[in-house]
Amino acid sequence: MENFKEMKVTYVNPNGLKGLNIKNYSSKEIEIATTVLKRFGFQCPIVTDNNENVVFGDLLLRAAQKLGIKTVPTVEINNLSKKEIKAFSVAINKISEMGDFDLSTLKTEIQDLLSDMEIKISPEELGFSSIELDNLLFDCSLDNKQSLEPEQEEILPDEIISTVKTGDLIRLGNHMLLCGSALKTESFVNLLGADKAKIVITDPPYNVKISDNVTKQKHHKEFVNASGEMSEDEFENFLTESFNNLKVFSVDNSIHYIFMDWRHIGEIQSAGKKVYPKHLNLCIWNKLTGGMGSFYRSQHELCFVYQNGTGRHINNIELGKNGRNRTNVWDYKGMNVSTRQAKTLRKLHPTVKPTAMLMDIMLDSSEYDDIVLDCFGGSGSTLIAAEQCGRQARLIEISPHYCDVIISRWEKLTGKKHEIISNGEVING
């Protein structure tokens, strides 16, 4: 007990300290430590010997040097021999790694902090990478097999209240929805302002008549655009215009996931070549059961994966390094199964995508709180998926009715109410 002495904090130039280098830190780890230090400042000192060698706190030193901090707090060990200081350095660095988080408690604490608008903290400021946070908060160790979204209270078409008008901008928690055209630049400006999307997931109309081709249910109206009335050239131009807007309003090297029916492979490939510098892959959604059809019943849809650039893009898969084992064939139940929920969702929209599939796409190539852009919002599955995995959805949907569907689905899921925004002011609150 005689080794316990009162410690004195001294402020020194960090560039005069010599790093311990007993541990290796990746550039990402140094970046996260820098973010933490920038947010909170020095709340504990660096431990040194009397020759300005770091005994404990090497990562904080590197972060301070990266930030260009002029002075850092230090505590000097002056009651141990050189060999004892070396031994203490090994011991203190080792015991700092001990213990495991109570994951349930940690998850609750982090969710509370991230949702607290007063503190407004990011995952990196808590010391977590986005991938680590996703793995903690969401079930990311998945293969390609998933089912439908969690059971929800049934929503019938005649329960949906008509409130949306063309041009309306609607706030749904952290998400925004605009009732407008994907072909108009002003739609994206009104929706996003100065922001840009980090990932695009969208499901354009397939230029196929809904009646008899997609469903026999008579209550579904034909889509406003590209519902079988366009020629090949017209449909290609339609896709090209929307893709150009998606490119302009997303960040460089963002990944764009665009679904398409097999009948229009030619048009989407031609449009994609005109707009995107890189075609990364072609993914197949295997619905596990066949749909309508006379010769071969269709059991799949295509997802064209483009990159808005040619540089490095977000890759949370990394060949399974982070627990995600993914191929370009995605097995998720389609809406042709005879479940209560599937029947409900089919009543809302003729081409609903499984929320679980869209969540997995977001977890593959975006980070927590990133903006996900969908300019063909449909029934809002992209928004529902974003709500469930901590992303911010930005949707454009041309049909006021389907905007009402999106609002109803989100309100049923969250228990919250939407707000209609005009000139930055809430006009229905």
PDB file of N, CA and C in Angstrom, residues 308-370:
ATOM      1  N   ASN A 308     -22.366   4.820 -58.031  1.00  0.00           N
ATOM      2  CA  ASN A 308     -22.287   6.210 -58.457  1.00  0.00           C
ATOM      3  C   ASN A 308     -20.839   6.686 -58.321  1.00  0.00           C
ATOM      4  N   GLY A 309     -19.965   6.118 -59.141  1.00  0.00           N
ATOM      5  CA  GLY A 309     -18.536   6.417 -59.070  1.00  0.00           C
ATOM      6  C   GLY A 309     -17.735   5.161 -59.301  1.00  0.00           C
ATOM      7  N   THR A 310     -16.427   5.289 -59.207  1.00  0.00           N
ATOM      8  CA  THR A 310     -15.549   4.132 -59.429  1.00  0.00           C
ATOM      9  C   THR A 310     -14.571   3.926 -58.277  1.00  0.00           C
ATOM     10  N   GLY A 311     -14.717   4.701 -57.211  1.00  0.00           N
ATOM     11  CA  GLY A 311     -13.797   4.594 -56.077  1.00  0.00           C
ATOM     12  C   GLY A 311     -14.254   3.562 -55.070  1.00  0.00           C
ATOM     13  N   ARG A 312     -13.790   3.739 -53.856  1.00  0.00           N
ATOM     14  CA  ARG A 312     -14.112   2.787 -52.786  1.00  0.00           C
ATOM     15  C   ARG A 312     -15.517   3.068 -52.261  1.00  0.00           C
ATOM     16  N   HIS A 313     -16.303   2.010 -52.102  1.00  0.00           N
ATOM     17  CA  HIS A 313     -17.657   2.159 -51.589  1.00  0.00           C
ATOM     18  C   HIS A 313     -17.800   1.430 -50.260  1.00  0.00           C
ATOM     19  N   ILE A 314     -18.866   1.721 -49.536  1.00  0.00           N
ATOM     20  CA  ILE A 314     -19.130   1.048 -48.261  1.00  0.00           C
ATOM     21  C   ILE A 314     -19.368  -0.438 -48.509  1.00  0.00           C
ATOM     22  N   ASN A 315     -18.663  -1.266 -47.768  1.00  0.00           N
ATOM     23  CA  ASN A 315     -18.784  -2.717 -47.893  1.00  0.00           C
ATOM     24  C   ASN A 315     -18.794  -3.313 -46.494  1.00  0.00           C
ATOM     25  N   ASN A 316     -19.973  -3.574 -45.975  1.00  0.00           N
ATOM     26  CA  ASN A 316     -20.106  -4.151 -44.637  1.00  0.00           C
ATOM     27  C   ASN A 316     -20.090  -5.667 -44.644  1.00  0.00           C
ATOM     28  N   ILE A 317     -19.990  -6.264 -45.826  1.00  0.00           N
ATOM     29  CA  ILE A 317     -19.967  -7.725 -45.933  1.00  0.00           C
ATOM     30  C   ILE A 317     -18.545  -8.245 -45.757  1.00  0.00           C
ATOM     31  N   GLU A 318     -17.632  -7.716 -46.587  1.00  0.00           N
ATOM     32  CA  GLU A 318     -16.204  -8.073 -46.516  1.00  0.00           C
ATOM     33  C   GLU A 318     -15.996  -9.587 -46.425  1.00  0.00           C
ATOM     34  N   LEU A 319     -16.642 -10.296 -47.351  1.00  0.00           N
ATOM     35  CA  LEU A 319     -16.493 -11.756 -47.449  1.00  0.00           C
ATOM     36  C   LEU A 319     -16.787 -12.465 -46.130  1.00  0.00           C
ATOM     37  N   GLY A 320     -17.791 -11.986 -45.404  1.00  0.00           N
ATOM     38  CA  GLY A 320     -18.193 -12.635 -44.162  1.00  0.00           C
ATOM     39  C   GLY A 320     -17.423 -12.216 -42.939  1.00  0.00           C
ATOM     40  N   LYS A 321     -16.480 -11.275 -43.091  1.00  0.00           N
ATOM     41  CA  LYS A 321     -15.646 -10.839 -41.962  1.00  0.00           C
ATOM     42  C   LYS A 321     -16.482 -10.333 -40.798  1.00  0.00           C
ATOM     43  N   ASN A 322     -17.582  -9.672 -41.102  1.00  0.00           N
ATOM     44  CA  ASN A 322     -18.421  -9.076 -40.058  1.00  0.00           C
ATOM     45  C   ASN A 322     -19.655  -9.918 -39.738  1.00  0.00           C
ATOM     46  N   GLY A 323     -19.611 -11.195 -40.116  1.00  0.00           N
ATOM     47  CA  GLY A 323     -20.708 -12.101 -39.787  1.00  0.00           C
ATOM     48  C   GLY A 323     -21.819 -12.136 -40.812  1.00  0.00           C
ATOM     49  N   ARG A 324     -21.656 -11.403 -41.920  1.00  0.00           N
ATOM     50  CA  ARG A 324     -22.695 -11.389 -42.952  1.00  0.00           C
ATOM     51  C   ARG A 324     -22.226 -12.244 -44.131  1.00  0.00           C
ATOM     52  N   ASN A 325     -22.954 -13.307 -44.379  1.00  0.00           N
ATOM     53  CA  ASN A 325     -22.620 -14.194 -45.492  1.00  0.00           C
ATOM     54  C   ASN A 325     -23.650 -13.986 -46.599  1.00  0.00           C
ATOM     55  N   ARG A 326     -23.233 -13.285 -47.631  1.00  0.00           N
ATOM     56  CA  ARG A 326     -24.174 -12.828 -48.645  1.00  0.00           C
ATOM     57  C   ARG A 326     -23.700 -13.226 -50.033  1.00  0.00           C
ATOM     58  N   THR A 327     -24.635 -13.660 -50.855  1.00  0.00           N
ATOM     59  CA  THR A 327     -24.355 -13.916 -52.262  1.00  0.00           C
ATOM     60  C   THR A 327     -25.272 -13.020 -53.086  1.00  0.00           C
ATOM     61  N   ASN A 328     -25.240 -13.170 -54.406  1.00  0.00           N
ATOM     62  CA  ASN A 328     -26.132 -12.365 -55.243  1.00  0.00           C
ATOM     63  C   ASN A 328     -27.456 -13.073 -55.541  1.00  0.00           C
ATOM     64  N   VAL A 329     -27.757 -14.115 -54.783  1.00  0.00           N
ATOM     65  CA  VAL A 329     -29.093 -14.735 -54.813  1.00  0.00           C
ATOM     66  C   VAL A 329     -29.689 -14.568 -53.424  1.00  0.00           C
ATOM     67  N   TRP A 330     -30.808 -13.868 -53.357  1.00  0.00           N
ATOM     68  CA  TRP A 330     -31.444 -13.539 -52.084  1.00  0.00           C
ATOM     69  C   TRP A 330     -32.747 -14.315 -51.939  1.00  0.00           C
ATOM     70  N   ASP A 331     -32.814 -15.181 -50.937  1.00  0.00           N
ATOM     71  CA  ASP A 331     -33.999 -16.002 -50.703  1.00  0.00           C
ATOM     72  C   ASP A 331     -34.881 -15.364 -49.634  1.00  0.00           C
ATOM     73  N   TYR A 332     -35.945 -14.745 -50.051  1.00  0.00           N
ATOM     74  CA  TYR A 332     -36.926 -14.156 -49.138  1.00  0.00           C
ATOM     75  C   TYR A 332     -38.320 -14.489 -49.662  1.00  0.00           C
ATOM     76  N   LYS A 333     -39.197 -14.849 -48.765  1.00  0.00           N
ATOM     77  CA  LYS A 333     -40.551 -15.168 -49.188  1.00  0.00           C
ATOM     78  C   LYS A 333     -41.190 -13.979 -49.892  1.00  0.00           C
ATOM     79  N   GLY A 334     -41.809 -14.256 -51.044  1.00  0.00           N
ATOM     80  CA  GLY A 334     -42.562 -13.225 -51.736  1.00  0.00           C
ATOM     81  C   GLY A 334     -43.948 -13.076 -51.141  1.00  0.00           C
ATOM     82  N   MET A 335     -44.763 -12.300 -51.801  1.00  0.00           N
ATOM     83  CA  MET A 335     -46.102 -12.041 -51.280  1.00  0.00           C
ATOM     84  C   MET A 335     -47.148 -13.020 -51.815  1.00  0.00           C
ATOM     85  N   ASN A 336     -46.682 -14.085 -52.484  1.00  0.00           N
ATOM     86  CA  ASN A 336     -47.620 -15.082 -52.992  1.00  0.00           C
ATOM     87  C   ASN A 336     -47.919 -16.174 -51.964  1.00  0.00           C
ATOM     88  N   VAL A 337     -47.285 -16.074 -50.798  1.00  0.00           N
ATOM     89  CA  VAL A 337     -47.541 -17.063 -49.752  1.00  0.00           C
ATOM     90  C   VAL A 337     -48.875 -16.765 -49.074  1.00  0.00           C
ATOM     91  N   SER A 338     -49.460 -17.781 -48.486  1.00  0.00           N
ATOM     92  CA  SER A 338     -50.803 -17.633 -47.895  1.00  0.00           C
ATOM     93  C   SER A 338     -50.697 -17.338 -46.403  1.00  0.00           C
ATOM     94  N   THR A 339     -50.109 -16.210 -46.075  1.00  0.00           N
ATOM     95  CA  THR A 339     -50.090 -15.776 -44.686  1.00  0.00           C
ATOM     96  C   THR A 339     -50.999 -14.565 -44.538  1.00  0.00           C
ATOM     97  N   ARG A 340     -51.451 -14.330 -43.324  1.00  0.00           N
ATOM     98  CA  ARG A 340     -52.335 -13.199 -43.058  1.00  0.00           C
ATOM     99  C   ARG A 340     -51.674 -11.894 -43.464  1.00  0.00           C
ATOM    100  N   GLN A 341     -50.380 -11.765 -43.114  1.00  0.00           N
ATOM    101  CA  GLN A 341     -49.707 -10.503 -43.408  1.00  0.00           C
ATOM    102  C   GLN A 341     -49.491 -10.308 -44.895  1.00  0.00           C
ATOM    103  N   ALA A 342     -49.100 -11.381 -45.596  1.00  0.00           N
ATOM    104  CA  ALA A 342     -48.878 -11.261 -47.033  1.00  0.00           C
ATOM    105  C   ALA A 342     -50.154 -10.832 -47.743  1.00  0.00           C
ATOM    106  N   LYS A 343     -51.274 -11.403 -47.321  1.00  0.00           N
ATOM    107  CA  LYS A 343     -52.556 -11.025 -47.930  1.00  0.00           C
ATOM    108  C   LYS A 343     -52.852  -9.551 -47.669  1.00  0.00           C
ATOM    109  N   THR A 344     -52.541  -9.091 -46.460  1.00  0.00           N
ATOM    110  CA  THR A 344     -52.765  -7.685 -46.116  1.00  0.00           C
ATOM    111  C   THR A 344     -51.911  -6.773 -46.978  1.00  0.00           C
ATOM    112  N   LEU A 345     -50.625  -7.112 -47.101  1.00  0.00           N
ATOM    113  CA  LEU A 345     -49.715  -6.270 -47.874  1.00  0.00           C
ATOM    114  C   LEU A 345     -50.074  -6.265 -49.355  1.00  0.00           C
ATOM    115  N   ARG A 346     -50.562  -7.397 -49.868  1.00  0.00           N
ATOM    116  CA  ARG A 346     -50.982  -7.439 -51.274  1.00  0.00           C
ATOM    117  C   ARG A 346     -52.169  -6.519 -51.526  1.00  0.00           C
ATOM    118  N   LYS A 347     -53.009  -6.328 -50.510  1.00  0.00           N
ATOM    119  CA  LYS A 347     -54.136  -5.410 -50.661  1.00  0.00           C
ATOM    120  C   LYS A 347     -53.662  -3.958 -50.729  1.00  0.00           C
ATOM    121  N   LEU A 348     -52.519  -3.670 -50.079  1.00  0.00           N
ATOM    122  CA  LEU A 348     -52.023  -2.296 -50.029  1.00  0.00           C
ATOM    123  C   LEU A 348     -51.341  -1.879 -51.318  1.00  0.00           C
ATOM    124  N   HIS A 349     -50.645  -2.817 -51.959  1.00  0.00           N
ATOM    125  CA  HIS A 349     -49.852  -2.479 -53.142  1.00  0.00           C
ATOM    126  C   HIS A 349     -49.585  -3.775 -53.909  1.00  0.00           C
ATOM    127  N   PRO A 350     -49.585  -3.736 -55.232  1.00  0.00           N
ATOM    128  CA  PRO A 350     -49.424  -4.983 -55.997  1.00  0.00           C
ATOM    129  C   PRO A 350     -47.999  -5.526 -56.044  1.00  0.00           C
ATOM    130  N   THR A 351     -46.994  -4.697 -55.728  1.00  0.00           N
ATOM    131  CA  THR A 351     -45.603  -5.171 -55.867  1.00  0.00           C
ATOM    132  C   THR A 351     -44.792  -4.886 -54.606  1.00  0.00           C
ATOM    133  N   VAL A 352     -45.307  -5.273 -53.455  1.00  0.00           N
ATOM    134  CA  VAL A 352     -44.628  -5.022 -52.182  1.00  0.00           C
ATOM    135  C   VAL A 352     -43.357  -5.864 -52.072  1.00  0.00           C
ATOM    136  N   LYS A 353     -42.277  -5.243 -51.589  1.00  0.00           N
ATOM    137  CA  LYS A 353     -41.022  -5.956 -51.341  1.00  0.00           C
ATOM    138  C   LYS A 353     -40.928  -6.319 -49.862  1.00  0.00           C
ATOM    139  N   PRO A 354     -40.309  -7.464 -49.526  1.00  0.00           N
ATOM    140  CA  PRO A 354     -40.148  -7.848 -48.118  1.00  0.00           C
ATOM    141  C   PRO A 354     -39.250  -6.856 -47.380  1.00  0.00           C
ATOM    142  N   THR A 355     -39.710  -6.412 -46.250  1.00  0.00           N
ATOM    143  CA  THR A 355     -38.921  -5.472 -45.451  1.00  0.00           C
ATOM    144  C   THR A 355     -37.585  -6.072 -45.047  1.00  0.00           C
ATOM    145  N   ALA A 356     -37.562  -7.356 -44.713  1.00  0.00           N
ATOM    146  CA  ALA A 356     -36.317  -8.002 -44.289  1.00  0.00           C
ATOM    147  C   ALA A 356     -35.259  -7.935 -45.377  1.00  0.00           C
ATOM    148  N   MET A 357     -35.657  -8.101 -46.624  1.00  0.00           N
ATOM    149  CA  MET A 357     -34.712  -8.025 -47.735  1.00  0.00           C
ATOM    150  C   MET A 357     -34.132  -6.625 -47.863  1.00  0.00           C
ATOM    151  N   LEU A 358     -34.974  -5.618 -47.723  1.00  0.00           N
ATOM    152  CA  LEU A 358     -34.504  -4.241 -47.848  1.00  0.00           C
ATOM    153  C   LEU A 358     -33.623  -3.846 -46.665  1.00  0.00           C
ATOM    154  N   MET A 359     -33.946  -4.355 -45.487  1.00  0.00           N
ATOM    155  CA  MET A 359     -33.079  -4.118 -44.330  1.00  0.00           C
ATOM    156  C   MET A 359     -31.693  -4.689 -44.572  1.00  0.00           C
ATOM    157  N   ASP A 360     -31.627  -5.906 -45.099  1.00  0.00           N
ATOM    158  CA  ASP A 360     -30.331  -6.526 -45.346  1.00  0.00           C
ATOM    159  C   ASP A 360     -29.515  -5.732 -46.363  1.00  0.00           C
ATOM    160  N   ILE A 361     -30.172  -5.196 -47.385  1.00  0.00           N
ATOM    161  CA  ILE A 361     -29.462  -4.368 -48.355  1.00  0.00           C
ATOM    162  C   ILE A 361     -28.854  -3.153 -47.663  1.00  0.00           C
ATOM    163  N   MET A 362     -29.628  -2.510 -46.805  1.00  0.00           N
ATOM    164  CA  MET A 362     -29.119  -1.342 -46.074  1.00  0.00           C
ATOM    165  C   MET A 362     -27.947  -1.707 -45.178  1.00  0.00           C
ATOM    166  N   LEU A 363     -28.052  -2.859 -44.518  1.00  0.00           N
ATOM    167  CA  LEU A 363     -26.971  -3.298 -43.640  1.00  0.00           C
ATOM    168  C   LEU A 363     -25.728  -3.693 -44.427  1.00  0.00           C
ATOM    169  N   ASP A 364     -25.897  -4.060 -45.696  1.00  0.00           N
ATOM    170  CA  ASP A 364     -24.766  -4.430 -46.548  1.00  0.00           C
ATOM    171  C   ASP A 364     -23.890  -3.237 -46.906  1.00  0.00           C
ATOM    172  N   SER A 365     -24.519  -2.102 -47.248  1.00  0.00           N
ATOM    173  CA  SER A 365     -23.717  -1.026 -47.856  1.00  0.00           C
ATOM    174  C   SER A 365     -24.156   0.372 -47.444  1.00  0.00           C
ATOM    175  N   SER A 366     -24.549   0.513 -46.177  1.00  0.00           N
ATOM    176  CA  SER A 366     -24.771   1.844 -45.611  1.00  0.00           C
ATOM    177  C   SER A 366     -24.438   1.789 -44.127  1.00  0.00           C
ATOM    178  N   GLU A 367     -24.421   2.943 -43.498  1.00  0.00           N
ATOM    179  CA  GLU A 367     -24.096   3.022 -42.080  1.00  0.00           C
ATOM    180  C   GLU A 367     -25.262   3.589 -41.292  1.00  0.00           C
ATOM    181  N   TYR A 368     -25.189   3.408 -39.984  1.00  0.00           N
ATOM    182  CA  TYR A 368     -26.245   3.886 -39.107  1.00  0.00           C
ATOM    183  C   TYR A 368     -26.533   5.362 -39.359  1.00  0.00           C
ATOM    184  N   ASP A 369     -27.806   5.699 -39.463  1.00  0.00           N
ATOM    185  CA  ASP A 369     -28.299   7.070 -39.636  1.00  0.00           C
ATOM    186  C   ASP A 369     -28.067   7.625 -41.043  1.00  0.00           C
ATOM    187  N   ASP A 370     -27.560   6.809 -41.962  1.00  0.00           N
ATOM    188  CA  ASP A 370     -27.402   7.265 -43.345  1.00  0.00           C
ATOM    189  C   ASP A 370     -28.764   7.511 -43.993  1.00  0.00           C
TER     190      ASP A 370
END
